[in-house]
């Protein structure tokens, strides 16, 4: 059940309608590993600068996250500054400073090379391939990407996708990758590029899962307030892959549960800034919200005879 | 199980990415009654001009729709001309000719006054109230509305809502009516205006249902192609209310089924122009797609022990 994540660790400065925070913990590997830690501790491959606060590393370590693959380089940590306005689905990037992340070359510690579950966070697909080349025999590979790589690194991304089990994208990325405005057709086209399954994340509208002829629609938890949407997608992936690693299962019923676990964890993350909600989160709260989604999605079979038998003439 | 609908019967001219049609059958009462006819035949209160094709009336009659309350006036039938571009959620109105609909004053035939289930289609809320005043003792009142009435007839609409059991709105209308950008809070605010339940229709993202502390999320059927979104909302309402009338139940489990029946019928309507898909639709197809949505939404309880018991420190 070993779980590996490669991605970013960042200091985020955020403005949302609910307030602002400066230089708080962020990055795909942070959200992913903190979320996964409720199910399976993850091994992290990432880089930070020598300015990175030790308290953040202590937080992740205390949650069981394995930081042997975290490299500390001279220089400044990756910084992202973003703003959300009324439409919380759209992040406006105000500033990006790659800093030490610009020269990131993932190099797996020997102990990480037998990892069974591998999550390729949203980084250059060339680096995603470099990670896969260092893992002996992964059982399950999950992958995230974004519009920038889809347009500027398309060939590398397509090579990566041939080695991926499940791709995580949002609606717009699915449409862009497939060149197809209909999400269902786009998902099918992506399945033709290699992944066995694709998860289309739709924010407040939940998630869709496609694998072969199978489809699953998970509702999002209806939230009366969202404080900070940052990291929702990486939290989702961390919950999803953490569940698969913890359960040891990779069948379609497990995938459905994994999606709901991912949605549930993401619904907590967005309730506060940065990873703050995950700091106080308990397994009992996760289980209760999973049950809430069960009730939310539940309905009975249609009774016999309720449809009018003839065409009514 | 008597079911009454008041609304429009129109001749629509449509342009969508899939093609165009001129002067085809449209209007809320047409879609509603044709959809409901798969479950319960509806009584229609509406008006057409003396140019209205007899074939359309024959189609509805053949489906068991009761047209005693349909008035034919000298003059032209209501006409609507609309276009959908890449985003099929947005209808661009090119032309509206109210014609005989401008002077519409719903006058219920004596036999309609004992109707138990009443659907108030998207018309002036003053007319919706006039209809309710003519029904003796309705068991269940459903109501549709739109942005125009929310802004220009707000007081009348609020009076109507106090007499409504379930309001059908889309996201934008819910936000506008409540003056609240968050859909969950908006729905709760609307429940405070009178309705016992509110259905928020979200097109390709399915529907949300709120009643008291109860919430239900129905996924939309993932469709690989949509030909014409016109009438999806009225079809949804027709399926929803037709199901309640046919089942004779008004409890929350019945409401959940009703929402899925409505979604399923709407998913057929948008597969072809006008009401054309409903012409060939069979009860077996409806049942099969209901089962498809069951599979789409299904997932298991979370196993005991899969969440890490401690906080992982």
Coordinates of C-alpha atoms in Angstrom, one line a residue:
Chain A
X1 CA 0.0 0.0 0.0
X2 CA 3.0 2.4 -0.5
X3 CA 1.9 5.7 -1.9
X4 CA 4.2 8.2 -3.7
X5 CA 3.4 11.8 -4.7
X6 CA 5.5 14.1 -6.8
X7 CA 4.5 17.7 -7.0
X8 CA 5.0 21.2 -5.6
X9 CA 5.3 22.5 -2.1
X10 CA 4.7 26.2 -2.1
X11 CA 4.0 29.3 -0.1
X12 CA 0.7 30.8 -1.2
X13 CA -0.7 34.3 -0.8
X14 CA -4.5 34.2 -1.3
X15 CA -7.3 36.7 -1.6
X16 CA -10.9 35.4 -1.6
X17 CA -14.2 37.0 -0.8
X18 CA -13.8 35.5 2.7
X19 CA -10.4 37.3 3.4
X20 CA -6.7 37.0 2.7
X21 CA -3.7 35.1 3.8
X22 CA 0.0 35.7 3.1
X23 CA 2.6 33.0 2.6
X24 CA 0.6 30.1 3.9
X25 CA 1.4 26.4 3.2
X26 CA 0.3 25.4 -0.4
X27 CA 1.4 23.3 -3.4
X28 CA 0.0 20.1 -4.8
X29 CA 2.2 17.7 -2.8
X30 CA 1.2 19.4 0.5
X31 CA -2.6 19.1 -0.2
X32 CA -2.3 15.6 -1.6
X33 CA -0.2 14.2 1.2
X34 CA -2.2 15.8 4.0
X35 CA -5.4 14.5 2.5
X36 CA -4.0 11.1 1.8
X37 CA -2.7 10.9 5.4
X38 CA -6.2 10.2 6.7
X39 CA -6.0 6.9 4.8
X40 CA -2.4 6.1 3.8
X41 CA 0.8 8.0 4.6
X42 CA 2.4 9.2 1.4
X43 CA 6.1 9.5 0.4
X44 CA 6.8 13.0 -1.0
X45 CA 9.1 14.0 -3.8
X46 CA 9.4 17.8 -3.9
X47 CA 11.7 20.7 -3.4
X48 CA 11.7 23.7 -1.0
X49 CA 14.1 26.6 -0.5
X50 CA 16.1 27.3 2.6
X51 CA 13.4 29.8 3.7
X52 CA 10.8 27.2 4.1
X53 CA 9.3 27.2 7.6
X54 CA 10.1 24.1 9.7
X55 CA 6.7 24.2 11.2
X56 CA 5.1 23.1 7.9
X57 CA 7.4 20.1 7.7
X58 CA 6.6 19.2 11.3
X59 CA 2.9 19.4 10.5
X60 CA 3.3 17.0 7.6
X61 CA 5.6 14.6 9.5
X62 CA 3.2 14.6 12.4
X63 CA 0.5 13.4 10.0
X64 CA 2.8 10.4 9.0
X65 CA 3.9 11.9 5.7
X66 CA 7.4 10.6 4.6
X67 CA 9.6 13.5 3.7
X68 CA 12.8 11.6 2.8
X69 CA 12.2 12.6 -0.8
X70 CA 11.8 16.3 0.0
X71 CA 14.9 18.2 -1.1
X72 CA 15.9 21.5 0.5
X73 CA 17.9 23.8 -1.9
X74 CA 19.6 27.1 -1.3
X75 CA 17.2 29.8 -2.4
X76 CA 13.6 30.7 -2.1
X77 CA 10.6 28.3 -2.0
X78 CA 8.1 28.4 -4.9
X79 CA 5.5 31.2 -4.3
X80 CA 2.0 31.6 -5.8
X81 CA -0.2 34.5 -5.4
X82 CA -3.9 34.2 -6.4
X83 CA -7.3 35.8 -6.1
X84 CA -10.8 34.4 -6.3
X85 CA -13.7 36.8 -7.0
X86 CA -17.4 36.0 -6.9
X87 CA -17.0 32.9 -9.1
X88 CA -14.9 30.7 -6.8
X89 CA -14.3 28.3 -9.7
X90 CA -11.9 30.7 -11.3
X91 CA -8.4 31.4 -9.8
X92 CA -6.8 34.6 -11.0
X93 CA -3.0 34.2 -10.8
X94 CA -1.5 37.5 -9.6
X95 CA 2.1 36.3 -9.4
X96 CA 4.1 33.1 -9.8
X97 CA 7.7 32.8 -8.6
X98 CA 9.1 29.4 -9.4
X99 CA 12.3 30.0 -7.4
X100 CA 13.9 26.6 -6.5
X101 CA 11.0 24.8 -8.2
X102 CA 12.3 26.1 -11.6
X103 CA 15.3 23.6 -11.4
X104 CA 13.3 20.7 -9.9
X105 CA 14.6 17.4 -11.1
X106 CA 12.8 14.6 -9.2
X107 CA 15.2 12.1 -7.9
X108 CA 13.7 9.2 -5.9
X109 CA 15.3 7.9 -2.8
X110 CA 16.1 4.2 -3.2
X111 CA 13.3 3.2 -0.7
X112 CA 10.7 5.0 -2.9
X113 CA 11.4 3.0 -6.0
X114 CA 9.2 0.1 -5.0
X115 CA 6.1 2.4 -4.6
X116 CA 2.9 0.7 -5.7
X117 CA 0.6 3.8 -5.9
X118 CA 2.1 6.8 -7.7
X119 CA 0.5 10.2 -8.1
X120 CA 2.0 12.6 -10.6
X121 CA 1.0 16.1 -9.5
X122 CA 0.6 18.9 -11.9
X123 CA 4.2 19.4 -13.2
X124 CA 5.9 19.3 -16.5
X125 CA 5.0 16.0 -18.1
X126 CA 8.7 15.4 -18.9
X127 CA 9.3 15.3 -15.1
X128 CA 6.2 13.1 -14.7
X129 CA 7.9 10.6 -17.1
X130 CA 11.2 10.9 -15.3
X131 CA 9.4 9.9 -12.1
X132 CA 7.7 6.9 -13.7
X133 CA 11.1 5.8 -15.1
X134 CA 12.4 5.6 -11.5
X135 CA 9.5 3.5 -10.1
X136 CA 10.0 -0.3 -10.6
X137 CA 6.6 -1.7 -11.0
X138 CA 3.7 0.7 -10.1
X139 CA 0.4 -1.0 -9.6
X140 CA -1.6 2.3 -10.0
X141 CA -0.6 5.6 -11.5
X142 CA -2.7 8.7 -11.1
X143 CA -1.9 11.9 -13.0
X144 CA -3.0 15.6 -12.9
X145 CA -2.3 18.2 -15.5
X146 CA -3.4 21.7 -16.6
X147 CA -4.1 23.8 -19.6
X148 CA -0.5 25.1 -19.9
X149 CA 1.0 21.6 -20.3
X150 CA -1.9 20.5 -22.6
X151 CA -0.9 23.3 -25.1
X152 CA 2.8 23.7 -24.6
X153 CA 3.9 20.1 -23.8
X154 CA 1.3 18.1 -25.6
X155 CA 3.6 15.4 -27.0
X156 CA 5.2 14.8 -23.6
X157 CA 1.8 14.7 -22.0
X158 CA 0.5 12.2 -24.5
X159 CA 3.5 10.0 -23.7
X160 CA 2.8 10.3 -20.0
X161 CA -0.9 9.4 -20.5
X162 CA 0.0 6.1 -22.1
X163 CA 1.5 5.1 -18.7
X164 CA -1.3 6.4 -16.5
X165 CA -4.2 4.5 -14.9
X166 CA -6.4 7.4 -13.9
X167 CA -6.2 11.0 -15.2
X168 CA -7.7 13.8 -13.1
X169 CA -8.9 16.9 -15.0
X170 CA -11.6 19.5 -14.8
X171 CA -14.2 20.1 -17.5
X172 CA -12.2 22.7 -19.3
X173 CA -9.0 20.6 -19.3
X174 CA -10.9 17.6 -20.6
X175 CA -12.5 19.6 -23.4
X176 CA -9.1 21.1 -24.3
X177 CA -7.1 17.9 -24.2
X178 CA -9.7 16.1 -26.4
X179 CA -10.6 19.1 -28.6
X180 CA -14.2 18.3 -28.1
X181 CA -16.8 20.5 -26.4
X182 CA -19.0 17.7 -25.1
X183 CA -17.6 16.3 -21.8
X184 CA -18.8 12.8 -22.3
X185 CA -17.2 12.6 -25.8
X186 CA -14.1 14.3 -24.4
X187 CA -13.7 11.7 -21.7
X188 CA -14.1 8.9 -24.2
X189 CA -11.5 10.5 -26.4
X190 CA -9.1 10.7 -23.4
X191 CA -9.6 7.0 -22.6
X192 CA -8.4 6.4 -26.2
X193 CA -5.1 8.2 -25.3
X194 CA -4.1 5.6 -22.7
X195 CA -5.7 6.1 -19.3
X196 CA -8.0 3.3 -18.1
X197 CA -10.1 5.9 -16.3
X198 CA -10.7 9.6 -16.3
X199 CA -12.1 11.7 -13.4
X200 CA -13.7 15.0 -14.5
X201 CA -13.7 17.3 -11.5
X202 CA -16.6 19.9 -11.7
X203 CA -16.1 21.8 -8.4
X204 CA -19.5 22.5 -6.8
X205 CA -21.1 20.2 -9.4
X206 CA -19.3 17.1 -8.2
X207 CA -17.2 14.7 -10.2
X208 CA -17.7 12.3 -13.1
X209 CA -15.8 9.1 -13.6
X210 CA -15.5 7.2 -16.8
X211 CA -13.8 3.8 -17.4
X212 CA -14.7 1.8 -20.4
X213 CA -18.5 1.8 -20.6
X214 CA -18.7 2.5 -16.9
X215 CA -19.8 5.9 -15.6
X216 CA -20.2 7.3 -12.1
X217 CA -21.4 10.7 -11.0
X218 CA -20.5 11.8 -7.5
X219 CA -22.4 14.8 -6.1
X220 CA -20.4 17.5 -4.4
X221 CA -21.3 18.2 -0.7
X222 CA -23.6 21.2 -0.9
X223 CA -21.6 23.9 1.1
X224 CA -23.2 27.0 2.5
X225 CA -19.9 28.7 2.4
X226 CA -16.5 28.3 0.7
X227 CA -13.6 30.1 2.1
X228 CA -10.7 29.2 -0.2
X229 CA -11.0 26.8 -3.1
X230 CA -7.2 26.4 -3.4
X231 CA -6.0 22.8 -3.3
X232 CA -9.5 21.2 -3.8
X233 CA -8.3 19.2 -6.7
X234 CA -5.1 17.9 -5.1
X235 CA -7.0 17.1 -1.9
X236 CA -9.5 15.2 -4.0
X237 CA -6.7 13.2 -5.6
X238 CA -5.1 12.6 -2.2
X239 CA -8.3 11.2 -0.8
X240 CA -8.9 9.2 -4.0
X241 CA -5.5 7.6 -4.1
X242 CA -5.2 7.4 -0.3
X243 CA -8.4 5.3 -0.3
X244 CA -7.2 3.0 -3.0
X245 CA -3.8 2.5 -1.3
X246 CA -5.5 1.9 2.1
X247 CA -8.1 -0.5 0.8
X248 CA -5.7 -2.4 -1.5
X249 CA -8.5 -2.6 -4.1
X250 CA -8.5 -1.3 -7.6
X251 CA -11.9 -2.5 -8.9
X252 CA -14.7 -0.2 -10.1
X253 CA -16.6 -0.4 -6.8
X254 CA -13.5 0.7 -5.0
X255 CA -13.0 3.5 -7.5
X256 CA -16.5 4.8 -6.8
X257 CA -15.8 4.9 -3.1
X258 CA -12.5 6.6 -3.8
X259 CA -14.2 9.4 -5.7
X260 CA -16.6 10.0 -2.8
X261 CA -13.7 10.0 -0.3
X262 CA -11.9 12.5 -2.5
X263 CA -15.0 14.7 -2.8
X264 CA -15.5 14.6 1.0
X265 CA -12.0 15.6 1.8
X266 CA -12.0 18.4 -0.8
X267 CA -15.3 19.7 0.8
X268 CA -13.4 20.1 4.1
X269 CA -10.3 21.7 2.5
X270 CA -12.3 24.6 1.0
X271 CA -13.9 25.5 4.3
X272 CA -10.8 27.3 5.4
X273 CA -7.7 28.9 4.0
X274 CA -4.6 26.8 3.0
X275 CA -4.6 23.3 4.7
X276 CA -6.0 24.7 7.9
X277 CA -9.3 22.7 7.9
X278 CA -7.3 19.5 7.5
X279 CA -5.3 20.3 10.7
X280 CA -8.4 19.9 12.9
X281 CA -10.2 17.3 10.8
X282 CA -11.0 13.9 12.4
X283 CA -11.8 10.5 10.9
X284 CA -15.3 10.7 12.5
X285 CA -16.0 13.9 10.6
X286 CA -14.9 12.3 7.3
X287 CA -17.1 9.3 8.0
X288 CA -20.1 11.4 8.9
X289 CA -19.7 13.5 5.7
X290 CA -19.3 10.4 3.6
X291 CA -22.6 9.2 5.1
X292 CA -24.1 12.6 4.3
X293 CA -23.2 12.1 0.6
X294 CA -24.7 8.6 0.7
X295 CA -28.0 10.1 1.8
X296 CA -27.7 13.0 -0.7
X297 CA -27.3 10.5 -3.6
X298 CA -29.8 7.9 -2.5
X299 CA -33.1 7.1 -4.3
X300 CA -35.2 4.0 -4.8
X301 CA -36.0 1.9 -7.9
X302 CA -39.0 2.9 -9.9
X303 CA -42.1 1.0 -8.9
X304 CA -43.6 -1.4 -11.4
X305 CA -46.7 0.0 -13.1
X306 CA -46.1 3.7 -12.5
X307 CA -45.3 4.3 -16.1
X308 CA -48.3 4.3 -18.4
X309 CA -48.1 1.1 -20.3
X310 CA -49.4 2.2 -23.7
X311 CA -48.5 5.4 -25.5
X312 CA -51.7 6.8 -24.0
X313 CA -53.8 7.0 -27.2
Chain B
X1 CA -54.4 11.9 -9.2
X2 CA -55.8 14.7 -11.4
X3 CA -53.0 16.9 -12.7
X4 CA -53.5 20.4 -14.1
X5 CA -51.0 22.6 -16.0
X6 CA -51.3 26.2 -16.9
X7 CA -48.7 27.6 -19.3
X8 CA -47.9 28.5 -22.9
X9 CA -48.4 26.6 -26.1
X10 CA -46.1 28.1 -28.8
X11 CA -44.6 27.8 -32.2
X12 CA -40.9 27.8 -31.8
X13 CA -38.2 28.6 -34.3
X14 CA -34.9 27.2 -33.2
X15 CA -31.2 27.3 -34.2
X16 CA -28.7 25.1 -32.4
X17 CA -25.3 23.8 -33.4
X18 CA -27.2 20.7 -34.5
X19 CA -29.4 22.5 -37.0
X20 CA -32.6 24.6 -37.2
X21 CA -36.3 24.1 -37.2
X22 CA -39.1 26.7 -38.0
X23 CA -42.4 27.0 -36.3
X24 CA -42.3 23.7 -34.4
X25 CA -44.4 22.8 -31.4
X26 CA -43.2 24.4 -28.2
X27 CA -44.3 26.1 -25.0
X28 CA -44.2 25.1 -21.3
X29 CA -47.7 23.4 -21.3
X30 CA -46.8 21.3 -24.4
X31 CA -43.5 20.0 -22.9
X32 CA -45.0 19.6 -19.5
X33 CA -48.1 17.7 -20.6
X34 CA -46.3 15.5 -23.1
X35 CA -43.8 14.5 -20.5
X36 CA -46.4 13.9 -17.8
X37 CA -48.4 11.8 -20.1
X38 CA -46.0 8.9 -19.6
X39 CA -47.2 8.9 -16.0
X40 CA -50.4 10.8 -15.6
X41 CA -52.5 12.6 -18.3
X42 CA -52.7 16.3 -17.6
X43 CA -55.4 18.9 -18.0
X44 CA -54.2 21.9 -20.0
X45 CA -55.1 25.5 -19.5
X46 CA -53.6 27.5 -22.3
X47 CA -54.4 29.6 -25.4
X48 CA -53.6 29.2 -29.1
X49 CA -54.5 31.3 -32.2
X50 CA -56.6 30.3 -35.1
X51 CA -53.4 29.5 -37.0
X52 CA -52.4 26.6 -34.7
X53 CA -51.9 23.3 -36.5
X54 CA -54.5 20.7 -35.7
X55 CA -51.8 18.0 -35.9
X56 CA -50.2 19.3 -32.7
X57 CA -53.5 19.0 -30.8
X58 CA -54.0 15.6 -32.2
X59 CA -50.6 14.6 -31.0
X60 CA -51.3 15.7 -27.4
X61 CA -54.8 14.2 -27.4
X62 CA -53.5 10.9 -28.6
X63 CA -51.2 11.0 -25.6
X64 CA -54.2 11.3 -23.3
X65 CA -53.8 15.0 -22.6
X66 CA -57.1 16.7 -21.7
X67 CA -57.5 19.8 -23.9
X68 CA -60.9 21.0 -22.6
X69 CA -59.1 24.0 -21.0
X70 CA -57.3 25.0 -24.2
X71 CA -58.8 28.1 -25.7
X72 CA -58.6 29.0 -29.4
X73 CA -58.7 32.8 -30.0
X74 CA -58.8 34.7 -33.3
X75 CA -55.3 35.8 -34.1
X76 CA -51.8 34.3 -34.2
X77 CA -50.3 31.8 -31.7
X78 CA -47.5 32.8 -29.4
X79 CA -44.1 32.6 -31.3
X80 CA -40.6 32.3 -29.9
X81 CA -37.4 32.4 -31.9
X82 CA -34.2 31.4 -30.2
X83 CA -30.6 30.3 -30.8
X84 CA -28.2 28.3 -28.8
X85 CA -24.5 28.6 -29.5
X86 CA -21.6 26.4 -28.1
X87 CA -22.9 26.8 -24.6
X88 CA -26.2 25.0 -24.7
X89 CA -27.1 26.3 -21.3
X90 CA -27.8 29.7 -22.7
X91 CA -30.8 30.5 -24.9
X92 CA -30.5 33.7 -26.9
X93 CA -33.9 35.0 -27.6
X94 CA -34.1 36.4 -31.2
X95 CA -37.7 37.3 -31.3
X96 CA -40.8 36.9 -29.1
X97 CA -44.3 37.5 -30.4
X98 CA -46.9 37.1 -27.6
X99 CA -49.9 37.4 -30.0
X100 CA -53.0 35.8 -28.4
X101 CA -50.9 34.9 -25.3
X102 CA -50.7 38.7 -24.5
X103 CA -54.4 38.7 -23.4
X104 CA -54.3 35.2 -21.8
X105 CA -56.6 35.1 -18.8
X106 CA -56.7 31.5 -17.5
X107 CA -60.3 30.4 -16.9
X108 CA -60.7 26.9 -15.7
X109 CA -63.4 24.6 -17.0
X110 CA -65.7 23.5 -14.1
X111 CA -64.3 20.0 -14.3
X112 CA -60.7 21.2 -13.7
X113 CA -61.5 23.0 -10.4
X114 CA -61.1 19.8 -8.3
X115 CA -57.6 19.2 -9.6
X116 CA -55.3 17.8 -6.9
X117 CA -51.9 18.4 -8.5
X118 CA -51.4 21.8 -10.1
X119 CA -48.4 23.1 -12.1
X120 CA -48.0 26.8 -12.6
X121 CA -45.9 27.2 -15.7
X122 CA -43.6 30.2 -16.2
X123 CA -46.2 32.9 -16.7
X124 CA -47.0 36.2 -14.9
X125 CA -47.4 35.4 -11.2
X126 CA -50.6 37.4 -11.1
X127 CA -52.0 34.8 -13.6
X128 CA -50.5 32.0 -11.5
X129 CA -52.5 33.3 -8.5
X130 CA -55.6 33.6 -10.6
X131 CA -55.3 29.9 -11.4
X132 CA -54.8 28.9 -7.7
X133 CA -57.9 31.0 -6.8
X134 CA -59.9 28.8 -9.2
X135 CA -58.8 25.4 -7.8
X136 CA -60.8 24.2 -4.8
X137 CA -58.3 22.3 -2.7
X138 CA -55.0 21.4 -4.4
X139 CA -53.0 18.7 -2.7
X140 CA -49.7 19.7 -4.4
X141 CA -48.7 22.9 -6.2
X142 CA -45.6 23.1 -8.3
X143 CA -44.4 26.4 -9.8
X144 CA -41.9 27.6 -12.3
X145 CA -40.7 31.2 -12.8
X146 CA -37.9 33.2 -14.5
X147 CA -35.6 36.2 -14.1
X148 CA -38.2 38.6 -15.7
X149 CA -40.9 37.9 -13.1
X150 CA -38.3 37.9 -10.3
X151 CA -37.4 41.5 -11.0
X152 CA -40.5 43.0 -12.5
X153 CA -43.3 41.2 -10.6
X154 CA -41.5 40.4 -7.3
X155 CA -44.4 41.2 -5.0
X156 CA -46.9 39.1 -7.0
X157 CA -44.3 36.3 -7.2
X158 CA -43.8 36.3 -3.4
X159 CA -47.5 36.1 -2.9
X160 CA -47.6 33.1 -5.2
X161 CA -44.7 31.4 -3.5
X162 CA -46.6 31.4 -0.2
X163 CA -49.1 29.0 -1.8
X164 CA -46.6 26.8 -3.5
X165 CA -45.3 23.3 -2.4
X166 CA -42.3 23.0 -4.8
X167 CA -40.6 25.7 -6.7
X168 CA -38.5 24.8 -9.8
X169 CA -35.7 27.2 -10.6
X170 CA -32.3 27.1 -12.2
X171 CA -29.1 28.2 -10.3
X172 CA -29.2 31.8 -11.6
X173 CA -32.9 32.2 -10.8
X174 CA -32.3 30.8 -7.3
X175 CA -29.5 33.3 -6.7
X176 CA -31.5 36.2 -8.1
X177 CA -34.6 35.4 -6.1
X178 CA -32.7 35.1 -2.9
X179 CA -30.1 37.8 -3.6
X180 CA -27.5 35.3 -2.4
X181 CA -24.6 34.0 -4.6
X182 CA -24.3 30.6 -2.7
X183 CA -26.9 28.2 -4.1
X184 CA -27.3 26.3 -0.8
X185 CA -28.0 29.5 1.1
X186 CA -30.2 30.8 -1.7
X187 CA -32.3 27.6 -1.5
X188 CA -32.7 27.9 2.2
X189 CA -33.8 31.6 1.8
X190 CA -36.4 30.5 -0.8
X191 CA -37.7 27.9 1.6
X192 CA -38.3 30.8 4.0
X193 CA -40.5 32.5 1.4
X194 CA -43.1 29.7 1.5
X195 CA -42.4 26.7 -0.6
X196 CA -41.9 23.4 1.3
X197 CA -39.3 22.4 -1.2
X198 CA -37.2 23.9 -4.0
X199 CA -35.6 22.1 -7.0
X200 CA -32.6 23.8 -8.4
X201 CA -32.1 22.6 -12.0
X202 CA -28.5 22.7 -13.2
X203 CA -28.8 21.4 -16.8
X204 CA -25.9 19.0 -17.5
X205 CA -25.0 19.1 -13.8
X206 CA -28.2 17.5 -12.7
X207 CA -30.6 18.8 -10.0
X208 CA -30.5 19.7 -6.3
X209 CA -33.6 19.3 -4.1
X210 CA -34.0 21.0 -0.7
X211 CA -36.8 20.6 1.8
X212 CA -36.3 21.5 5.4
X213 CA -32.9 19.9 6.4
X214 CA -33.2 17.3 3.6
X215 CA -31.1 17.5 0.5
X216 CA -30.9 15.3 -2.6
X217 CA -28.6 15.6 -5.6
X218 CA -29.6 13.9 -8.8
X219 CA -27.0 13.5 -11.5
X220 CA -27.9 14.4 -15.1
X221 CA -27.7 11.5 -17.6
X222 CA -24.3 12.1 -19.3
X223 CA -25.2 12.7 -22.9
X224 CA -22.8 12.5 -25.8
X225 CA -24.9 14.9 -27.8
X226 CA -27.6 17.5 -27.2
X227 CA -29.6 18.6 -30.1
X228 CA -32.0 21.2 -28.6
X229 CA -32.2 22.1 -25.0
X230 CA -35.6 23.9 -25.4
X231 CA -38.2 22.6 -23.0
X232 CA -35.8 20.6 -20.7
X233 CA -37.1 22.4 -17.6
X234 CA -40.8 22.0 -18.4
X235 CA -40.2 18.3 -19.3
X236 CA -38.4 17.9 -16.0
X237 CA -41.4 19.4 -14.2
X238 CA -43.8 17.3 -16.2
X239 CA -42.0 14.1 -15.3
X240 CA -41.7 15.2 -11.6
X241 CA -45.3 16.1 -11.2
X242 CA -46.6 13.3 -13.4
X243 CA -44.7 10.8 -11.2
X244 CA -46.2 12.3 -8.0
X245 CA -49.7 12.3 -9.4
X246 CA -49.3 8.7 -10.7
X247 CA -47.8 7.3 -7.5
X248 CA -50.2 9.2 -5.2
X249 CA -47.3 9.8 -2.8
X250 CA -45.9 13.1 -1.6
X251 CA -43.2 11.9 0.9
X252 CA -39.5 12.7 0.5
X253 CA -38.6 9.3 -0.9
X254 CA -41.3 9.8 -3.6
X255 CA -39.8 13.3 -4.3
X256 CA -36.4 11.8 -4.9
X257 CA -37.8 9.4 -7.4
X258 CA -39.8 12.2 -9.0
X259 CA -36.6 14.2 -9.5
X260 CA -34.9 11.3 -11.3
X261 CA -38.0 10.7 -13.5
X262 CA -37.9 14.4 -14.4
X263 CA -34.2 14.3 -15.2
X264 CA -34.6 11.1 -17.3
X265 CA -37.5 12.6 -19.3
X266 CA -35.5 15.8 -19.8
X267 CA -32.5 13.8 -21.0
X268 CA -34.7 12.4 -23.8
X269 CA -36.3 15.8 -24.8
X270 CA -32.9 17.4 -25.5
X271 CA -31.9 14.6 -27.9
X272 CA -34.1 16.0 -30.7
X273 CA -35.7 19.2 -31.7
X274 CA -39.0 20.4 -30.2
X275 CA -41.0 17.4 -28.6
X276 CA -39.9 15.0 -31.3
X277 CA -38.0 12.6 -29.1
X278 CA -41.1 12.3 -26.9
X279 CA -43.1 11.2 -29.9
X280 CA -41.2 7.9 -30.2
X281 CA -40.3 7.4 -26.6
X282 CA -41.5 4.2 -24.9
X283 CA -42.0 3.4 -21.2
X284 CA -39.3 0.7 -21.5
X285 CA -36.8 3.3 -22.6
X286 CA -37.7 5.5 -19.6
X287 CA -37.3 2.6 -17.2
X288 CA -34.0 1.6 -18.7
X289 CA -32.6 5.1 -18.4
X290 CA -33.9 5.4 -14.8
X291 CA -31.9 2.2 -14.1
X292 CA -28.9 3.8 -15.8
X293 CA -29.1 6.8 -13.4
X294 CA -29.3 4.3 -10.5
X295 CA -26.1 2.7 -11.6
X296 CA -24.5 6.1 -12.3
X297 CA -25.2 7.3 -8.7
X298 CA -24.5 4.1 -6.8
X299 CA -21.7 3.6 -4.3
X300 CA -21.1 1.6 -1.2
X301 CA -20.7 2.4 2.4
X302 CA -17.1 3.1 3.6
X303 CA -15.6 0.0 5.1
X304 CA -14.8 0.1 8.8
X305 CA -11.1 0.7 9.6
X306 CA -10.1 2.2 6.3
X307 CA -9.6 5.7 7.8
X308 CA -6.5 6.0 10.0
X309 CA -7.8 6.0 13.5
X310 CA -5.4 8.5 15.0
X311 CA -4.3 11.8 13.5
X312 CA -1.2 9.9 12.3
X313 CA 1.4 11.5 14.5

